[in-house]
mmCIF file of C-alpha atoms in Angstrom:
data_model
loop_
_atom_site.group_PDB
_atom_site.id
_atom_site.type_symbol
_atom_site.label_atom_id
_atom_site.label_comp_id
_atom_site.label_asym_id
_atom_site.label_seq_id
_atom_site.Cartn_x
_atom_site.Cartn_y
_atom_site.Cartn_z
ATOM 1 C CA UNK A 188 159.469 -16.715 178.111
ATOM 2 C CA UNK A 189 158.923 -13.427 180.089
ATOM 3 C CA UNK A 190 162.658 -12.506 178.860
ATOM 4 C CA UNK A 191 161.814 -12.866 175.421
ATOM 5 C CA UNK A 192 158.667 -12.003 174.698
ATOM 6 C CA UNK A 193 156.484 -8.543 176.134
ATOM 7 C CA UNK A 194 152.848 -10.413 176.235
ATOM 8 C CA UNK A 195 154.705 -13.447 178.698
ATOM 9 C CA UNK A 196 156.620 -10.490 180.121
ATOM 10 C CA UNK A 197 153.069 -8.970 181.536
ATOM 11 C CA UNK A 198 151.445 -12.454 181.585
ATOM 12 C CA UNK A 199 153.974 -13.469 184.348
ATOM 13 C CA UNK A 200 152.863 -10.100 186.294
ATOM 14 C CA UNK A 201 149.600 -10.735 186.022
ATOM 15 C CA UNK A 202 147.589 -10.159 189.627
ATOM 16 C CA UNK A 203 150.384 -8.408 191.034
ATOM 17 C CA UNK A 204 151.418 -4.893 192.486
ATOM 18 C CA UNK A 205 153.765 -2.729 190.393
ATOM 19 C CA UNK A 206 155.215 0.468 189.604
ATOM 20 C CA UNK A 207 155.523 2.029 186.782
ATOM 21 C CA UNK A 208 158.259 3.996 186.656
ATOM 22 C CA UNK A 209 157.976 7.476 184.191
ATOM 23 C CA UNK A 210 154.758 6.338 182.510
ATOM 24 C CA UNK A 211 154.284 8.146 179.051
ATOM 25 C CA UNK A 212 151.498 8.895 177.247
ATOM 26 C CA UNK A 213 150.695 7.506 174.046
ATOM 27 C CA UNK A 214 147.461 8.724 172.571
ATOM 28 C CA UNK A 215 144.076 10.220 174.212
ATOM 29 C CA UNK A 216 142.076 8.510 176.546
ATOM 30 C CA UNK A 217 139.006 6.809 175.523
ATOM 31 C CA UNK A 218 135.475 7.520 176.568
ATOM 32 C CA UNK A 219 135.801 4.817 179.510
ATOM 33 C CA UNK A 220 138.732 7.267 180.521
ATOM 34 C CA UNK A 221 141.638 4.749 179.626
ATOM 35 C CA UNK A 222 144.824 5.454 177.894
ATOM 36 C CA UNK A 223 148.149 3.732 176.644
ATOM 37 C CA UNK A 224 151.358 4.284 178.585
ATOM 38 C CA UNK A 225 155.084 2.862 178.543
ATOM 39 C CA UNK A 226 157.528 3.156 181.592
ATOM 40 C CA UNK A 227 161.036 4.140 181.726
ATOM 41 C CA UNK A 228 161.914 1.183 179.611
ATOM 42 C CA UNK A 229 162.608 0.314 175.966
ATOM 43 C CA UNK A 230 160.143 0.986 173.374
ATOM 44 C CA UNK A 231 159.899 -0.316 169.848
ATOM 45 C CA UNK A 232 157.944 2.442 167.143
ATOM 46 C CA UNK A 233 158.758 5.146 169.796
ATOM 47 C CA UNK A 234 158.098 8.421 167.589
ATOM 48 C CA UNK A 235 158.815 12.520 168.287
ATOM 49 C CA UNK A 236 155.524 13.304 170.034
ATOM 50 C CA UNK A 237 156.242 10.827 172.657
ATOM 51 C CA UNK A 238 153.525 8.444 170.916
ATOM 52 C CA UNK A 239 154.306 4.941 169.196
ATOM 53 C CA UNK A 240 154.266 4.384 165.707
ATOM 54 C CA UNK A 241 152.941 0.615 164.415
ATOM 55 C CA UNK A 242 156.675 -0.578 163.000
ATOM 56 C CA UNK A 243 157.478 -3.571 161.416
ATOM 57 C CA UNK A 244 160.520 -6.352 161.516
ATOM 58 C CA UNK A 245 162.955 -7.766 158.899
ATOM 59 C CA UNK A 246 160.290 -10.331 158.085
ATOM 60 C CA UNK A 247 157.875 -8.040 157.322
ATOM 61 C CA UNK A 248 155.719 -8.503 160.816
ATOM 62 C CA UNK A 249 153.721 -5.947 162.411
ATOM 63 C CA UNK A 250 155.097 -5.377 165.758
ATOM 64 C CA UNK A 251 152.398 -4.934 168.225
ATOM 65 C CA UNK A 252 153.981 -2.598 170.975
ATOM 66 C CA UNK A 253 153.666 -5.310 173.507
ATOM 67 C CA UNK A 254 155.814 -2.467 175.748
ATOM 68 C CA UNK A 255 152.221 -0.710 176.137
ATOM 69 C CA UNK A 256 149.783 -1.441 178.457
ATOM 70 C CA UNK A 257 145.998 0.518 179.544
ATOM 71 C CA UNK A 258 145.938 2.490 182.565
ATOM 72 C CA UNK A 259 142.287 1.425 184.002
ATOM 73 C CA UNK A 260 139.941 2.700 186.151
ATOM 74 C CA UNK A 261 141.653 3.647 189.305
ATOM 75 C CA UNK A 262 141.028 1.108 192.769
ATOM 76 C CA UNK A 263 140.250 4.236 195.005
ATOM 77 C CA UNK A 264 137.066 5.144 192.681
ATOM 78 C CA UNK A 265 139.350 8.938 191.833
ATOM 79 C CA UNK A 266 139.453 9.532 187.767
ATOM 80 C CA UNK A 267 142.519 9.383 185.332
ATOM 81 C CA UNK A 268 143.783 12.599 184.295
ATOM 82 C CA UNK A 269 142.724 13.881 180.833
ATOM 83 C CA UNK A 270 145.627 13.638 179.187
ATOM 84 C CA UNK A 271 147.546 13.946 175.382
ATOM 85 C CA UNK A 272 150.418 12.097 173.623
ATOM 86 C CA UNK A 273 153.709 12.491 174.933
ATOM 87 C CA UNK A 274 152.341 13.774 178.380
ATOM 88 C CA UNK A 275 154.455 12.293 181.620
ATOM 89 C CA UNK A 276 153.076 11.217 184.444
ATOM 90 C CA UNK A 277 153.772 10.495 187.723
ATOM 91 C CA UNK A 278 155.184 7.061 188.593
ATOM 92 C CA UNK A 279 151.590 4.661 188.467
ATOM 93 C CA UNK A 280 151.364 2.103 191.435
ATOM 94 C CA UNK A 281 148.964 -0.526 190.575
ATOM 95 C CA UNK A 282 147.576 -4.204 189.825
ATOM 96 C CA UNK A 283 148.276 -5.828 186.527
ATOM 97 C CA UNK A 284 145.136 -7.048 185.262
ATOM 98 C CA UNK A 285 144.202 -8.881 181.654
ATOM 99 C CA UNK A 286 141.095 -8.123 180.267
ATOM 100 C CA UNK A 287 139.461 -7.822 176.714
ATOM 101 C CA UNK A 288 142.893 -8.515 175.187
ATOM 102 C CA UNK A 289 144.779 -6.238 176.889
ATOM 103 C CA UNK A 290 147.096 -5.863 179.697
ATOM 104 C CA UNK A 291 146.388 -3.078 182.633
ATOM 105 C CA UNK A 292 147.624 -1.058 185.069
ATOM 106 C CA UNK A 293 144.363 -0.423 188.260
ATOM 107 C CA UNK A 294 146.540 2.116 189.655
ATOM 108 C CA UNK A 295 145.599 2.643 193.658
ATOM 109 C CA UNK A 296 144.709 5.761 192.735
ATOM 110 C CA UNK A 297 144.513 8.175 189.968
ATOM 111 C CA UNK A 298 148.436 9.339 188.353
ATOM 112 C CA UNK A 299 149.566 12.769 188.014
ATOM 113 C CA UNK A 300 150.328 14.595 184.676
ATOM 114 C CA UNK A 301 153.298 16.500 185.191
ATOM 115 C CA UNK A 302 154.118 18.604 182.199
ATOM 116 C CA UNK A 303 157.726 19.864 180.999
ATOM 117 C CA UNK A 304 157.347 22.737 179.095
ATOM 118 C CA UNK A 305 159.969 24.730 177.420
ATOM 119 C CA UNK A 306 159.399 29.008 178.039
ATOM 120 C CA UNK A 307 160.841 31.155 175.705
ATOM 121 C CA UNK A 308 162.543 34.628 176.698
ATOM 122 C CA UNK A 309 162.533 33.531 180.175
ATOM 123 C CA UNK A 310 165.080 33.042 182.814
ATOM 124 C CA UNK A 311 163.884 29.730 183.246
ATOM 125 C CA UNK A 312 164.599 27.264 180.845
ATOM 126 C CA UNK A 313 161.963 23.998 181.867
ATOM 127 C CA UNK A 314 159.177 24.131 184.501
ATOM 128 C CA UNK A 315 157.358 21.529 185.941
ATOM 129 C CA UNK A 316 153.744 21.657 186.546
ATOM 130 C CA UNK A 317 151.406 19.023 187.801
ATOM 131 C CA UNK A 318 147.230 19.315 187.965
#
């Protein structure tokens, strides 16, 4: 029940090309260079920093933030970003892929970070940088 239920949700795009739409960041990468993202979509546990935040239903029920999925190793042989909770990147086109007990993203190539950063005592109130 795709509709219903986030792991049949990514189950039924397994194999296929996607997009990602306004990925964000939810913790480090790890020393494979993977990371935790969410798209422009809704997100149970979602907390301040941009990160998510284990939550738990009426019953009592861990939920498991099946919105989340690992941005892998990119098809093209580049390298993911270093990157930090709450960071935004550019939208991720890529191949949904299940492995180890998760769900990926291969993106075709590796996403930009694009930053929004708030300057103080400046005529400019939100600039956009990407590296």
């Amino acid at each position: 029940m795709p509709d219903k239920f986030g792991l049949d949700f990514w189950e039924s795009l397994e194999g296929q090309l996607v997009i990602v739409r306004s990925p964000t960041v939810t913790d480090f990468e790890n020393s494979f260079g993977e990371f935790f993202v969410y798209g422009n979509w809704s997100v149970t546990g979602k907390n301040s920093r941009g990160g998510i935040t284990m939550v738990f239903d009426p019953d009592g029920v861990p939920d498991g933030n099946p919105e989340t999925l690992i941005v892998g190793a990119p098809l093209d042989g580049t390298s993911n970003p270093h990157v930090a909770v709450g960071e935004v990147l550019e939208d991720i086109t890529g191949v949904i892929l299940y492995q180890f007990g998760f769900f990926y993203i291969l993106p075709t190539t590796a996403p930009l970070v694009i930053l929004v950063t708030q300057l103080h005592g400046s005529a400019y109130d939100n600039n956009i940088f990407a590296y």
